[in-house]
Tab-separated table of C-alpha atoms in Angstrom:
chain	number	residue	atom	x	y	z
A	1	MET	CA	-1.595	-14.740	0.428
A	2	PRO	CA	-3.375	-17.164	2.625
A	3	PRO	CA	-2.197	-21.004	2.365
A	4	PRO	CA	-4.357	-23.805	1.319
A	5	THR	CA	-7.993	-24.366	2.395
A	6	GLY	CA	-7.866	-26.343	5.815
A	7	THR	CA	-4.678	-24.723	7.321
A	8	LEU	CA	-5.676	-21.542	8.523
A	9	TYR	CA	-9.129	-20.584	7.271
A	10	PRO	CA	-11.627	-20.616	9.876
A	11	ASP	CA	-13.421	-24.410	10.148
A	12	GLY	CA	-11.574	-25.006	6.343
A	13	VAL	CA	-14.309	-22.924	4.612
A	14	ILE	CA	-13.156	-20.606	1.967
A	15	GLY	CA	-15.810	-17.391	1.438
A	16	ALA	CA	-15.579	-13.797	0.760
A	17	PRO	CA	-15.129	-11.484	3.656
A	18	LYS	CA	-18.511	-10.671	3.828
A	19	HIS	CA	-19.170	-14.342	4.887
A	20	ARG	CA	-16.662	-14.130	7.795
A	21	HIS	CA	-16.846	-12.996	11.064
A	22	GLY	CA	-13.749	-11.313	13.501
A	23	ARG	CA	-13.040	-14.058	16.248
A	24	ALA	CA	-9.617	-13.289	17.620
A	25	ALA	CA	-10.718	-11.007	20.304
A	26	GLY	CA	-9.696	-12.794	23.629
A	27	ALA	CA	-8.403	-15.719	21.391
A	28	SER	CA	-5.180	-17.436	22.737
A	29	THR	CA	-2.442	-16.319	19.944
A	30	GLY	CA	0.468	-16.806	22.560
A	31	LEU	CA	1.169	-13.136	22.099
A	32	PRO	CA	2.216	-11.674	25.665
A	33	ALA	CA	-0.669	-10.181	27.679
A	34	GLY	CA	-1.389	-6.440	26.418
A	35	THR	CA	0.129	-7.051	23.296
A	36	GLU	CA	-1.585	-3.951	20.893
A	37	VAL	CA	-2.181	-5.773	17.430
A	38	PHE	CA	-1.413	-3.224	14.684
A	39	SER	CA	-2.072	-4.127	11.193
A	40	ALA	CA	0.284	-2.782	8.753
A	41	ASP	CA	-1.906	-2.887	5.839
A	42	ASN	CA	-5.788	-2.552	5.632
A	43	HIS	CA	-7.762	-0.738	3.238
A	44	ILE	CA	-10.843	1.504	3.003
A	45	SER	CA	-13.270	2.526	0.202
A	46	VAL	CA	-14.767	6.001	-0.041
A	47	ALA	CA	-18.523	5.674	-0.132
A	48	ASP	CA	-19.606	9.269	-0.227
A	49	ASP	CA	-19.145	11.466	-3.726
A	50	ILE	CA	-16.000	13.329	-1.995
A	51	PHE	CA	-14.607	14.900	-4.932
A	52	TYR	CA	-17.762	16.241	-6.809
A	53	GLU	CA	-19.076	17.912	-3.137
A	54	ARG	CA	-15.828	19.326	-2.605
A	55	PHE	CA	-14.529	20.405	-6.068
A	56	PRO	CA	-15.320	24.376	-6.548
A	57	ASP	CA	-18.613	25.075	-8.598
A	58	ASP	CA	-16.857	25.816	-11.699
A	59	LEU	CA	-14.727	22.482	-11.449
A	60	LYS	CA	-17.550	20.357	-10.772
A	61	ASP	CA	-18.186	19.017	-14.165
A	62	TYR	CA	-14.529	17.819	-13.972
A	63	ALA	CA	-14.753	16.145	-10.632
A	64	PRO	CA	-14.556	12.097	-10.638
A	65	ARG	CA	-17.801	10.874	-9.183
A	66	ILE	CA	-18.529	7.777	-6.976
A	67	TRP	CA	-21.596	6.139	-7.361
A	68	TYR	CA	-23.385	2.263	-7.177
A	69	GLU	CA	-24.938	0.742	-10.077
A	70	ASP	CA	-26.481	-2.473	-9.680
A	71	GLY	CA	-24.252	-3.170	-6.659
A	72	ALA	CA	-21.182	-2.308	-8.188
A	73	TYR	CA	-18.706	0.296	-6.811
A	74	LEU	CA	-18.235	2.925	-9.767
A	75	LEU	CA	-15.449	5.855	-9.775
A	76	GLY	CA	-15.036	8.262	-12.386
A	77	ARG	CA	-16.880	10.257	-15.033
A	78	PRO	CA	-20.639	9.362	-15.050
A	79	GLY	CA	-21.119	6.709	-17.520
A	80	GLN	CA	-17.439	6.339	-17.741
A	81	SER	CA	-16.146	4.422	-14.654
A	82	MET	CA	-12.316	3.961	-14.322
A	83	VAL	CA	-13.339	0.957	-11.947
A	84	VAL	CA	-14.042	-1.993	-14.474
A	85	GLY	CA	-14.037	-5.661	-14.925
A	86	ASP	CA	-12.501	-7.715	-12.275
A	87	PHE	CA	-11.657	-4.825	-10.322
A	88	SER	CA	-15.196	-3.777	-10.006
A	89	ALA	CA	-16.041	-7.326	-9.324
A	90	VAL	CA	-13.379	-7.853	-6.381
A	91	LEU	CA	-14.880	-4.541	-4.839
A	92	MET	CA	-18.426	-5.936	-4.792
A	93	GLN	CA	-16.937	-9.014	-2.570
A	94	TYR	CA	-16.083	-6.857	0.615
A	95	ASP	CA	-18.284	-3.744	0.338
A	96	ASP	CA	-21.161	-5.273	2.254
A	97	LEU	CA	-18.840	-5.341	5.459
A	98	ALA	CA	-20.425	-2.420	7.345
A	99	GLY	CA	-16.773	-1.088	8.186
A	100	ALA	CA	-15.513	-1.386	4.765
A	101	VAL	CA	-16.630	1.944	3.954
A	102	SER	CA	-15.109	5.430	5.225
A	103	ASN	CA	-18.312	6.957	6.341
A	104	ASN	CA	-18.825	3.996	9.009
A	105	ILE	CA	-15.773	4.333	11.293
A	106	GLN	CA	-17.412	3.124	14.419
A	107	ALA	CA	-18.342	-0.226	12.806
A	108	ARG	CA	-15.060	-0.422	11.232
A	109	LEU	CA	-13.620	-0.156	14.690
A	110	ARG	CA	-15.976	-2.832	16.126
A	111	GLU	CA	-15.181	-5.414	13.288
A	112	LEU	CA	-11.623	-4.944	13.567
A	113	ALA	CA	-11.645	-5.333	17.433
A	114	ASP	CA	-13.816	-8.664	17.002
A	115	ASP	CA	-10.844	-9.798	14.959
A	116	GLY	CA	-8.187	-8.526	17.674
A	117	VAL	CA	-6.788	-5.550	15.685
A	118	ASP	CA	-6.376	-2.569	17.990
A	119	LYS	CA	-4.932	-0.162	15.031
A	120	GLU	CA	-4.342	-0.017	11.394
A	121	LEU	CA	-2.280	1.773	8.634
A	122	VAL	CA	-5.445	2.445	5.769
A	123	PHE	CA	-4.649	2.340	2.207
A	124	PRO	CA	-6.943	3.661	-0.231
A	125	ASN	CA	-8.874	1.407	-2.724
A	126	ALA	CA	-10.659	2.176	-5.832
A	127	VAL	CA	-9.160	5.701	-5.407
A	128	LEU	CA	-6.170	3.993	-6.943
A	129	ALA	CA	-7.821	4.429	-10.502
A	130	LEU	CA	-7.380	8.081	-10.350
A	131	PHE	CA	-3.515	8.019	-10.039
A	132	HIS	CA	-3.390	8.740	-13.602
A	133	TYR	CA	-6.174	11.115	-13.854
A	134	PRO	CA	-5.288	13.089	-17.254
A	135	ASP	CA	-5.414	16.626	-16.020
A	136	ARG	CA	-2.360	16.738	-13.385
A	137	ASP	CA	-3.597	19.728	-11.584
A	138	LEU	CA	-6.988	18.373	-11.270
A	139	ARG	CA	-5.445	15.136	-10.151
A	140	GLU	CA	-3.711	17.037	-7.600
A	141	ARG	CA	-6.731	18.492	-6.218
A	142	ILE	CA	-8.479	14.993	-6.122
A	143	PHE	CA	-5.141	13.715	-3.892
A	144	ARG	CA	-5.524	16.924	-1.903
A	145	ILE	CA	-9.662	15.988	-1.261
A	146	TYR	CA	-8.805	12.252	-0.180
A	147	ASN	CA	-5.855	13.374	2.027
A	148	GLU	CA	-8.277	15.774	3.749
A	149	HIS	CA	-10.881	12.938	3.711
A	150	ILE	CA	-8.833	10.042	5.254
A	151	ALA	CA	-7.332	12.682	7.797
A	152	GLU	CA	-11.010	13.276	8.880
A	153	VAL	CA	-11.140	9.369	9.175
A	154	GLN	CA	-8.063	9.220	11.534
A	155	GLU	CA	-9.106	11.843	13.647
A	156	ARG	CA	-12.580	10.307	14.457
A	157	SER	CA	-11.183	7.030	14.857
A	158	ASN	CA	-9.322	8.235	18.263
A	159	GLY	CA	-6.030	6.937	17.537
A	160	HIS	CA	-6.909	3.631	15.796
A	161	CYS	CA	-6.505	4.251	12.036
A	162	TYR	CA	-3.512	5.767	10.404
A	163	GLY	CA	-4.359	6.791	6.885
A	164	VAL	CA	-1.901	6.701	4.052
A	165	GLY	CA	-2.012	9.873	1.874
A	166	LEU	CA	-1.343	10.660	-1.894
A	167	ILE	CA	1.402	13.013	-3.306
A	168	ASN	CA	2.208	14.781	-6.455
A	169	TRP	CA	5.468	12.501	-7.953
A	170	TRP	CA	5.587	14.340	-11.166
A	171	ASP	CA	6.918	17.755	-10.285
A	172	PRO	CA	9.092	18.693	-7.325
A	173	ARG	CA	7.364	22.009	-6.348
A	174	GLY	CA	4.017	20.048	-6.230
A	175	ALA	CA	5.637	17.255	-4.362
A	176	ARG	CA	6.613	19.657	-1.921
A	177	ARG	CA	3.529	21.283	-1.767
A	178	THR	CA	1.331	18.154	-1.330
A	179	LEU	CA	4.093	16.659	1.259
A	180	ALA	CA	3.510	19.684	3.460
A	181	GLU	CA	0.055	19.302	3.322
A	182	LEU	CA	0.164	15.871	4.056
A	183	LYS	CA	2.356	16.494	7.075
A	184	SER	CA	0.239	19.254	8.437
A	185	LEU	CA	-3.104	17.144	8.426
A	186	GLY	CA	-1.197	14.572	10.660
A	187	LEU	CA	-0.914	12.050	8.094
A	188	LYS	CA	2.380	9.985	8.274
A	189	THR	CA	3.228	8.089	4.946
A	190	PHE	CA	1.831	8.138	1.569
A	191	LEU	CA	1.534	5.878	-1.454
A	192	MET	CA	3.997	6.226	-4.145
A	193	PRO	CA	3.046	4.519	-7.439
A	194	ILE	CA	5.171	1.519	-8.850
A	195	SER	CA	4.160	2.547	-12.391
A	196	PRO	CA	4.408	6.658	-12.278
A	197	GLY	CA	3.068	7.197	-15.674
A	198	LEU	CA	3.828	9.735	-18.339
A	199	ASP	CA	5.790	13.255	-18.371
A	200	ASP	CA	4.829	16.075	-20.018
A	201	ASN	CA	6.326	14.795	-23.520
A	202	GLY	CA	4.512	11.731	-23.256
A	203	GLN	CA	7.249	9.530	-22.323
A	204	PRO	CA	7.434	7.104	-19.292
A	205	ILE	CA	8.451	8.482	-16.186
A	206	ASP	CA	11.600	6.695	-14.867
A	207	PHE	CA	11.929	7.096	-11.128
A	208	SER	CA	15.738	6.488	-11.085
A	209	SER	CA	16.411	9.313	-13.927
A	210	THR	CA	18.271	12.670	-13.072
A	211	ALA	CA	14.828	14.670	-13.869
A	212	MET	CA	13.317	13.208	-11.148
A	213	SER	CA	15.983	13.432	-8.404
A	214	ALA	CA	14.576	16.705	-7.098
A	215	VAL	CA	11.138	14.855	-6.288
A	216	TRP	CA	13.204	12.423	-4.615
A	217	GLY	CA	15.024	15.250	-2.663
A	218	GLU	CA	11.615	16.764	-1.558
A	219	ILE	CA	10.581	13.497	-0.289
A	220	GLU	CA	13.805	12.742	1.626
A	221	ASP	CA	13.554	16.599	2.963
A	222	ALA	CA	9.908	15.979	4.333
A	223	GLY	CA	11.183	12.839	6.255
A	224	LEU	CA	8.105	10.902	5.744
A	225	PRO	CA	8.645	7.454	4.675
A	226	VAL	CA	7.416	5.986	1.351
A	227	ALA	CA	4.689	3.314	0.926
A	228	HIS	CA	4.915	1.024	-2.487
A	229	HIS	CA	1.707	-1.517	-2.367
A	230	ILE	CA	0.741	-4.208	-4.729
A	231	GLY	CA	-2.066	-3.458	-7.190
A	232	GLU	CA	-1.114	-1.748	-10.038
A	233	SER	CA	0.446	-4.630	-12.522
A	234	GLN	CA	-1.839	-6.307	-14.797
A	235	PRO	CA	-1.395	-9.076	-17.117
A	236	LYS	CA	-0.013	-8.585	-20.304
A	237	ILE	CA	-2.411	-10.611	-21.938
A	238	PRO	CA	-5.813	-10.905	-20.266
A	239	SER	CA	-7.008	-14.411	-19.177
A	240	GLU	CA	-10.085	-15.934	-20.525
A	241	VAL	CA	-10.172	-18.349	-17.726
A	242	ASN	CA	-10.038	-17.270	-14.169
A	243	SER	CA	-8.721	-13.796	-14.868
A	244	VAL	CA	-9.013	-12.536	-11.288
A	245	ALA	CA	-6.310	-15.266	-10.055
A	246	VAL	CA	-4.237	-14.635	-12.851
A	247	ALA	CA	-4.309	-10.865	-12.396
A	248	MET	CA	-3.674	-11.674	-8.548
A	249	MET	CA	-0.890	-13.620	-9.489
A	250	VAL	CA	0.755	-10.883	-11.395
A	251	ASN	CA	-0.301	-8.167	-8.640
A	252	ILE	CA	1.591	-10.245	-6.037
A	253	ASP	CA	4.751	-10.156	-7.644
A	254	SER	CA	5.086	-6.599	-8.473
A	255	PHE	CA	8.121	-4.976	-6.573
A	256	ARG	CA	11.464	-6.309	-8.196
A	257	GLU	CA	11.422	-3.279	-10.760
A	258	MET	CA	11.127	-0.824	-8.265
A	259	PHE	CA	13.254	-2.445	-5.854
A	260	SER	CA	16.152	-2.334	-8.353
A	261	LYS	CA	15.658	1.241	-9.120
A	262	TYR	CA	16.218	2.104	-5.593
A	263	VAL	CA	19.447	0.029	-5.504
A	264	PHE	CA	20.976	-0.140	-9.331
A	265	GLY	CA	19.268	3.251	-10.149
A	266	GLY	CA	21.160	5.044	-7.484
A	267	ILE	CA	18.097	6.340	-5.705
A	268	LEU	CA	18.939	5.636	-2.417
A	269	ASP	CA	22.950	6.630	-3.026
A	270	ARG	CA	21.729	9.839	-4.223
A	271	HIS	CA	18.930	10.355	-1.176
A	272	PRO	CA	20.435	7.816	1.905
A	273	GLY	CA	17.458	9.671	4.140
A	274	LEU	CA	14.881	7.693	2.386
A	275	ARG	CA	12.747	4.910	4.224
A	276	VAL	CA	10.804	2.510	2.201
A	277	GLY	CA	7.962	0.137	2.805
A	278	TRP	CA	6.593	-2.895	0.572
A	279	PHE	CA	3.146	-3.537	1.323
A	280	GLU	CA	0.840	-6.756	0.604
A	281	GLY	CA	3.553	-8.515	-1.392
A	282	GLY	CA	4.657	-10.836	1.383
A	283	ILE	CA	8.093	-11.145	2.602
A	284	ALA	CA	9.062	-14.121	0.888
A	285	TRP	CA	10.150	-12.475	-2.048
A	286	VAL	CA	13.128	-10.586	-0.202
A	287	PRO	CA	15.632	-12.987	0.038
A	288	THR	CA	15.414	-13.956	-3.465
A	289	ALA	CA	15.750	-10.382	-4.681
A	290	LEU	CA	18.660	-9.742	-2.537
A	291	GLN	CA	20.118	-12.984	-3.901
A	292	ASP	CA	19.687	-12.100	-7.317
A	293	ALA	CA	20.803	-8.369	-6.898
A	294	GLU	CA	23.898	-9.775	-5.586
A	295	HIS	CA	24.453	-11.994	-8.621
A	296	VAL	CA	23.686	-9.201	-11.071
A	297	LEU	CA	26.366	-6.963	-9.500
A	298	ALA	CA	28.807	-9.513	-9.377
A	299	SER	CA	28.096	-10.453	-13.130
A	300	TYR	CA	27.626	-6.909	-14.840
A	301	ARG	CA	29.502	-4.513	-12.568
A	302	HIS	CA	31.920	-3.504	-15.353
A	303	MET	CA	28.585	-2.507	-17.327
A	304	LEU	CA	27.345	-0.186	-14.954
A	305	LYS	CA	27.545	3.490	-15.254
A	306	HIS	CA	26.584	3.701	-11.726
A	307	GLN	CA	28.390	1.700	-9.202
A	308	PRO	CA	26.462	0.920	-6.108
A	309	GLU	CA	28.200	2.524	-3.045
A	310	HIS	CA	27.260	0.110	-0.765
A	311	ASP	CA	26.758	-4.046	-0.680
A	312	ILE	CA	23.409	-5.154	-1.714
A	313	ARG	CA	22.340	-6.069	1.800
A	314	HIS	CA	22.842	-2.299	3.189
A	315	TYR	CA	20.288	-1.140	1.220
A	316	TRP	CA	17.463	-3.660	2.577
A	317	ASP	CA	19.083	-3.358	6.157
A	318	ALA	CA	19.314	0.452	6.122
A	319	HIS	CA	16.282	1.571	4.138
A	320	MET	CA	13.037	-0.842	3.930
A	321	CYS	CA	10.865	-3.293	5.389
A	322	ALA	CA	7.856	-5.363	4.043
A	323	SER	CA	4.462	-6.467	5.383
A	324	PHE	CA	2.723	-9.621	4.879
A	325	MET	CA	-0.607	-11.401	6.086
A	326	VAL	CA	0.177	-15.175	6.051
A	327	ASP	CA	3.702	-16.014	4.636
A	328	GLY	CA	5.092	-19.136	6.156
A	329	LEU	CA	7.760	-19.474	3.699
A	330	GLY	CA	8.771	-15.850	4.564
A	331	LEU	CA	8.885	-16.422	8.338
A	332	ARG	CA	11.014	-19.687	7.663
A	333	GLN	CA	13.432	-17.090	6.255
A	334	ILE	CA	13.067	-14.710	8.971
A	335	ASP	CA	16.876	-14.390	10.157
A	336	ASP	CA	17.783	-13.550	6.492
A	337	ILE	CA	15.199	-11.072	6.391
A	338	GLY	CA	15.366	-9.434	9.725
A	339	ILE	CA	13.188	-9.624	12.697
A	340	ASP	CA	12.770	-5.858	12.670
A	341	LYS	CA	12.143	-5.627	8.866
A	342	VAL	CA	8.359	-7.359	8.853
A	343	MET	CA	5.139	-6.031	9.672
A	344	TRP	CA	2.300	-8.037	10.253
A	345	SER	CA	-1.003	-7.031	8.600
A	346	SER	CA	-4.675	-8.267	8.202
A	347	ASP	CA	-5.471	-6.508	4.881
A	348	TYR	CA	-9.188	-6.095	6.115
A	349	PRO	CA	-11.598	-6.267	4.449
A	350	HIS	CA	-10.045	-7.715	1.170
A	351	ASN	CA	-10.928	-10.928	0.049
A	352	GLU	CA	-7.257	-12.215	0.749
A	353	SER	CA	-7.185	-10.963	4.094
A	354	THR	CA	-6.921	-12.802	7.615
A	355	PHE	CA	-10.143	-11.134	8.634
A	356	GLY	CA	-12.112	-14.117	9.898
A	357	TYR	CA	-8.994	-16.165	10.872
A	358	SER	CA	-6.559	-13.309	12.363
A	359	GLU	CA	-6.046	-15.413	15.725
A	360	ARG	CA	-4.359	-18.397	13.653
A	361	SER	CA	-2.437	-15.772	11.299
A	362	LEU	CA	-1.501	-14.215	14.602
A	363	ALA	CA	-0.587	-17.525	16.466
A	364	ALA	CA	1.528	-18.859	13.509
A	365	VAL	CA	3.948	-15.474	13.734
A	366	VAL	CA	4.480	-16.546	17.624
A	367	ASP	CA	5.167	-20.231	16.392
A	368	ALA	CA	7.827	-18.890	13.733
A	369	VAL	CA	9.529	-16.384	15.845
A	370	GLY	CA	8.736	-16.804	19.810
A	371	PRO	CA	6.318	-14.409	21.769
A	372	GLN	CA	8.757	-11.323	22.421
A	373	ASP	CA	9.909	-11.007	18.608
A	374	ALA	CA	6.374	-11.564	17.605
A	375	VAL	CA	5.266	-8.178	19.404
A	376	ARG	CA	7.589	-6.400	17.143
A	377	VAL	CA	6.357	-8.119	14.026
A	378	VAL	CA	2.874	-7.396	14.811
A	379	SER	CA	2.955	-4.045	16.284
A	380	GLY	CA	6.322	-2.352	17.265
A	381	ASN	CA	7.756	-2.440	13.358
A	382	VAL	CA	5.017	-0.452	11.954
A	383	ARG	CA	5.095	2.035	14.777
A	384	HIS	CA	8.821	2.644	14.192
A	385	PHE	CA	8.013	2.960	10.333
A	386	LEU	CA	5.534	5.547	10.969
A	387	GLY	CA	7.513	7.270	13.651
A	388	ILE	CA	4.717	7.049	16.431
């Protein structure tokens, strides 16, 4: 998240991204000349009614729709939008940017270039509301359509935009099928939910369970890195005052449970070929998570049915990395986290993005780690994560 007013925001003015303008192109960031800036976490909205258009005629009545109503972005069954409340209000803040939507890729590339960003890894926006579409067969069809759409955007970007796909995570055969399709489309990673929902018996899916091991096996065999992103967590009790800010504070700190399942749940011991990226939660959480996991292991090892096969640090060093936008605290702990484990991102076009002051954010990275290591943080590490 950005620091207080006056430190990095342009002219000390806070405004929604539609009030900001890219200004980093040609700015003095301290990066070596010719550095390719690659944002590890940006977002894109689907403006066209792609699911209805691409569903077969006999299933169109079941397709989620995309439409605008009173300026609000809505997605779901007509009259039953799955994008409601604060989520819808936040989307309205940045959809005014010409490049925020997937049907205007040239405007997007211009806005990113003006902000000094050459390439980007692009996560979905409101489509995440369909993560738990009730009919699983239709859900997989929805994901397939989205993957095809974002692959088309990737193709039209001429190497500037890399799309994050969606897979079937609830069924091993479906996981194999969707991973193969995703790879054939040229996508390099996919978004795995932190909250996987319910199984066929109505029970919560446990990613570390024996039943899910076959799914992780398919992911491991596919060789694509797993991406986790904030945004699924919500306050247990809605706030009457400033609910957006309260919800964002909960969203930002959402990785610990899944991190623990990889380490203590044995996922990485059973599937040592997995690679995992954590996006938009910053990097300052990493040292405390590692420290606390070491303390938990020392305190409760005698109660664990599965004993971790490695020390805690191994799981981070061998398997994981994380992205940040502005994280001064995390950068001050870079020696503990690892210079090759962190990836700078703009988060364009979100309200919390660096869009409009990316030159200052990039300069802060250079100040913290030096010009040569900064090149790894703002470009090399995400390229390594994606295998490009």
